[in-house]
Amino acid sequence: MLLETFSPIESFRFAAKLRTSLSDRQIEVKIRDIIERLGLKACKDTRIGGKLFKGISGGERKRTSIGYELITDPNLLLCDEPTSGLDSSTALRIIQMLKKEAEN
């Protein structure tokens, strides 16, 4: 679950510290890699937002959620309706990104 007041980079850092035993340096390298792979450079420091205030877009939020899970290098990633609520262009980018991740 993403915290509305965190930015994507803060969310990834929180997940890594909570769910891995990586050093701070390793965490920062992993975060940079995930931000690059998921195309989150433009919004990496923007608050996620929610009901109380506007934040990143729906597609950026979905990619941040996926990145939150990828931080642990899972063997399997289950995505329940990763494109629901997104416009067709954003949905296509999400599916292309997931396909690319599956190939790695």
PDB file of C-alpha atoms in Angstrom:
ATOM      1  CA  MET A   1       0.000   0.000   0.000  1.00  0.00           C
ATOM      2  CA  LEU A   2       1.346   3.390  -0.989  1.00  0.00           C
ATOM      3  CA  LEU A   3       1.420   6.286   1.449  1.00  0.00           C
ATOM      4  CA  GLU A   4      -0.089   9.448  -0.048  1.00  0.00           C
ATOM      5  CA  THR A   5       2.484  11.783   1.484  1.00  0.00           C
ATOM      6  CA  PHE A   6       5.478   9.848   0.130  1.00  0.00           C
ATOM      7  CA  SER A   7       7.027  10.367  -3.282  1.00  0.00           C
ATOM      8  CA  PRO A   8       7.843   7.282  -5.397  1.00  0.00           C
ATOM      9  CA  ILE A   9      11.510   7.460  -4.352  1.00  0.00           C
ATOM     10  CA  GLU A  10      10.537   7.665  -0.664  1.00  0.00           C
ATOM     11  CA  SER A  11       8.122   4.746  -1.099  1.00  0.00           C
ATOM     12  CA  PHE A  12      10.838   2.599  -2.663  1.00  0.00           C
ATOM     13  CA  ARG A  13      13.318   3.521   0.060  1.00  0.00           C
ATOM     14  CA  PHE A  14      10.732   2.689   2.760  1.00  0.00           C
ATOM     15  CA  ALA A  15       9.957  -0.683   1.121  1.00  0.00           C
ATOM     16  CA  ALA A  16      13.639  -1.551   0.745  1.00  0.00           C
ATOM     17  CA  LYS A  17      14.484  -0.731   4.358  1.00  0.00           C
ATOM     18  CA  LEU A  18      11.431  -2.601   5.602  1.00  0.00           C
ATOM     19  CA  ARG A  19      11.578  -5.649   3.345  1.00  0.00           C
ATOM     20  CA  THR A  20      15.255  -6.231   2.460  1.00  0.00           C
ATOM     21  CA  SER A  21      18.601  -6.500   4.218  1.00  0.00           C
ATOM     22  CA  LEU A  22      20.439  -4.341   1.682  1.00  0.00           C
ATOM     23  CA  SER A  23      22.898  -1.648   2.719  1.00  0.00           C
ATOM     24  CA  ASP A  24      21.958   2.011   2.233  1.00  0.00           C
ATOM     25  CA  ARG A  25      24.235   2.213  -0.805  1.00  0.00           C
ATOM     26  CA  GLN A  26      22.713  -0.911  -2.366  1.00  0.00           C
ATOM     27  CA  ILE A  27      19.231   0.467  -1.706  1.00  0.00           C
ATOM     28  CA  GLU A  28      19.999   3.731  -3.510  1.00  0.00           C
ATOM     29  CA  VAL A  29      21.423   1.855  -6.520  1.00  0.00           C
ATOM     30  CA  LYS A  30      18.359  -0.402  -6.660  1.00  0.00           C
ATOM     31  CA  ILE A  31      15.988   2.587  -6.373  1.00  0.00           C
ATOM     32  CA  ARG A  32      17.719   4.406  -9.245  1.00  0.00           C
ATOM     33  CA  ASP A  33      17.481   1.249 -11.352  1.00  0.00           C
ATOM     34  CA  ILE A  34      13.763   0.767 -10.670  1.00  0.00           C
ATOM     35  CA  ILE A  35      12.950   4.422 -11.345  1.00  0.00           C
ATOM     36  CA  GLU A  36      14.766   4.158 -14.673  1.00  0.00           C
ATOM     37  CA  ARG A  37      13.152   0.842 -15.646  1.00  0.00           C
ATOM     38  CA  LEU A  38       9.641   2.034 -14.789  1.00  0.00           C
ATOM     39  CA  GLY A  39       9.994   5.452 -16.383  1.00  0.00           C
ATOM     40  CA  LEU A  40       9.370   7.396 -13.167  1.00  0.00           C
ATOM     41  CA  LYS A  41      12.164   9.981 -13.483  1.00  0.00           C
ATOM     42  CA  ALA A  42       9.788  12.891 -14.081  1.00  0.00           C
ATOM     43  CA  CYS A  43       7.713  12.216 -10.969  1.00  0.00           C
ATOM     44  CA  LYS A  44      10.229  10.593  -8.622  1.00  0.00           C
ATOM     45  CA  ASP A  45      10.085  13.505  -6.144  1.00  0.00           C
ATOM     46  CA  THR A  46       6.353  14.312  -6.495  1.00  0.00           C
ATOM     47  CA  ARG A  47       3.997  13.257  -3.715  1.00  0.00           C
ATOM     48  CA  ILE A  48       1.804  10.275  -4.599  1.00  0.00           C
ATOM     49  CA  GLY A  49      -1.314  12.082  -3.428  1.00  0.00           C
ATOM     50  CA  GLY A  50      -4.788  10.770  -2.828  1.00  0.00           C
ATOM     51  CA  LYS A  51      -8.193  11.983  -1.716  1.00  0.00           C
ATOM     52  CA  LEU A  52      -6.939  15.022   0.155  1.00  0.00           C
ATOM     53  CA  PHE A  53      -4.502  16.381  -2.438  1.00  0.00           C
ATOM     54  CA  LYS A  54      -3.544  15.750  -6.055  1.00  0.00           C
ATOM     55  CA  GLY A  55      -0.326  13.933  -6.720  1.00  0.00           C
ATOM     56  CA  ILE A  56       1.090  11.796  -9.492  1.00  0.00           C
ATOM     57  CA  SER A  57      -1.058  10.466 -12.357  1.00  0.00           C
ATOM     58  CA  GLY A  58      -2.885   7.134 -12.326  1.00  0.00           C
ATOM     59  CA  GLY A  59      -0.312   5.485 -14.575  1.00  0.00           C
ATOM     60  CA  GLU A  60       2.543   6.770 -12.434  1.00  0.00           C
ATOM     61  CA  ARG A  61       0.747   5.479  -9.358  1.00  0.00           C
ATOM     62  CA  LYS A  62       0.375   2.005 -10.936  1.00  0.00           C
ATOM     63  CA  ARG A  63       4.065   1.941 -11.895  1.00  0.00           C
ATOM     64  CA  THR A  64       5.003   3.071  -8.378  1.00  0.00           C
ATOM     65  CA  SER A  65       2.935   0.214  -6.930  1.00  0.00           C
ATOM     66  CA  ILE A  66       4.705  -2.244  -9.204  1.00  0.00           C
ATOM     67  CA  GLY A  67       8.094  -0.777  -8.265  1.00  0.00           C
ATOM     68  CA  TYR A  68       7.212  -1.108  -4.588  1.00  0.00           C
ATOM     69  CA  GLU A  69       6.949  -4.855  -5.162  1.00  0.00           C
ATOM     70  CA  LEU A  70       9.960  -5.107  -7.488  1.00  0.00           C
ATOM     71  CA  ILE A  71      12.265  -3.678  -4.811  1.00  0.00           C
ATOM     72  CA  THR A  72      12.529  -7.163  -3.267  1.00  0.00           C
ATOM     73  CA  ASP A  73      13.419  -8.902  -6.568  1.00  0.00           C
ATOM     74  CA  PRO A  74      10.453 -11.298  -6.396  1.00  0.00           C
ATOM     75  CA  ASN A  75      10.466 -14.522  -8.402  1.00  0.00           C
ATOM     76  CA  LEU A  76       6.779 -14.019  -9.147  1.00  0.00           C
ATOM     77  CA  LEU A  77       4.758 -10.813  -9.428  1.00  0.00           C
ATOM     78  CA  LEU A  78       0.963 -11.088  -9.411  1.00  0.00           C
ATOM     79  CA  CYS A  79      -0.816  -8.036 -10.800  1.00  0.00           C
ATOM     80  CA  ASP A  80      -4.561  -7.854 -10.240  1.00  0.00           C
ATOM     81  CA  GLU A  81      -6.005  -5.640 -12.985  1.00  0.00           C
ATOM     82  CA  PRO A  82      -2.899  -3.489 -13.523  1.00  0.00           C
ATOM     83  CA  THR A  83      -4.659  -1.392 -16.181  1.00  0.00           C
ATOM     84  CA  SER A  84      -8.066  -0.839 -14.587  1.00  0.00           C
ATOM     85  CA  GLY A  85      -9.084   2.809 -14.523  1.00  0.00           C
ATOM     86  CA  LEU A  86      -6.400   3.878 -16.995  1.00  0.00           C
ATOM     87  CA  ASP A  87      -6.833   5.338 -20.471  1.00  0.00           C
ATOM     88  CA  SER A  88      -5.818   3.089 -23.378  1.00  0.00           C
ATOM     89  CA  SER A  89      -2.469   4.823 -23.976  1.00  0.00           C
ATOM     90  CA  THR A  90      -1.388   4.541 -20.346  1.00  0.00           C
ATOM     91  CA  ALA A  91      -2.682   0.955 -20.145  1.00  0.00           C
ATOM     92  CA  LEU A  92      -0.579   0.036 -23.184  1.00  0.00           C
ATOM     93  CA  ARG A  93       2.547   1.538 -21.577  1.00  0.00           C
ATOM     94  CA  ILE A  94       1.888  -0.441 -18.359  1.00  0.00           C
ATOM     95  CA  ILE A  95       1.515  -3.715 -20.299  1.00  0.00           C
ATOM     96  CA  GLN A  96       4.666  -2.997 -22.346  1.00  0.00           C
ATOM     97  CA  MET A  97       6.580  -2.237 -19.151  1.00  0.00           C
ATOM     98  CA  LEU A  98       5.352  -5.473 -17.512  1.00  0.00           C
ATOM     99  CA  LYS A  99       6.301  -7.454 -20.620  1.00  0.00           C
ATOM    100  CA  LYS A 100       9.779  -5.939 -20.555  1.00  0.00           C
ATOM    101  CA  GLU A 101      10.121  -6.782 -16.834  1.00  0.00           C
ATOM    102  CA  ALA A 102       9.047 -10.387 -17.512  1.00  0.00           C
ATOM    103  CA  GLU A 103      11.783 -10.724 -20.117  1.00  0.00           C
ATOM    104  CA  ASN A 104      14.490  -9.700 -17.612  1.00  0.00           C
TER     105      ASN A 104
END
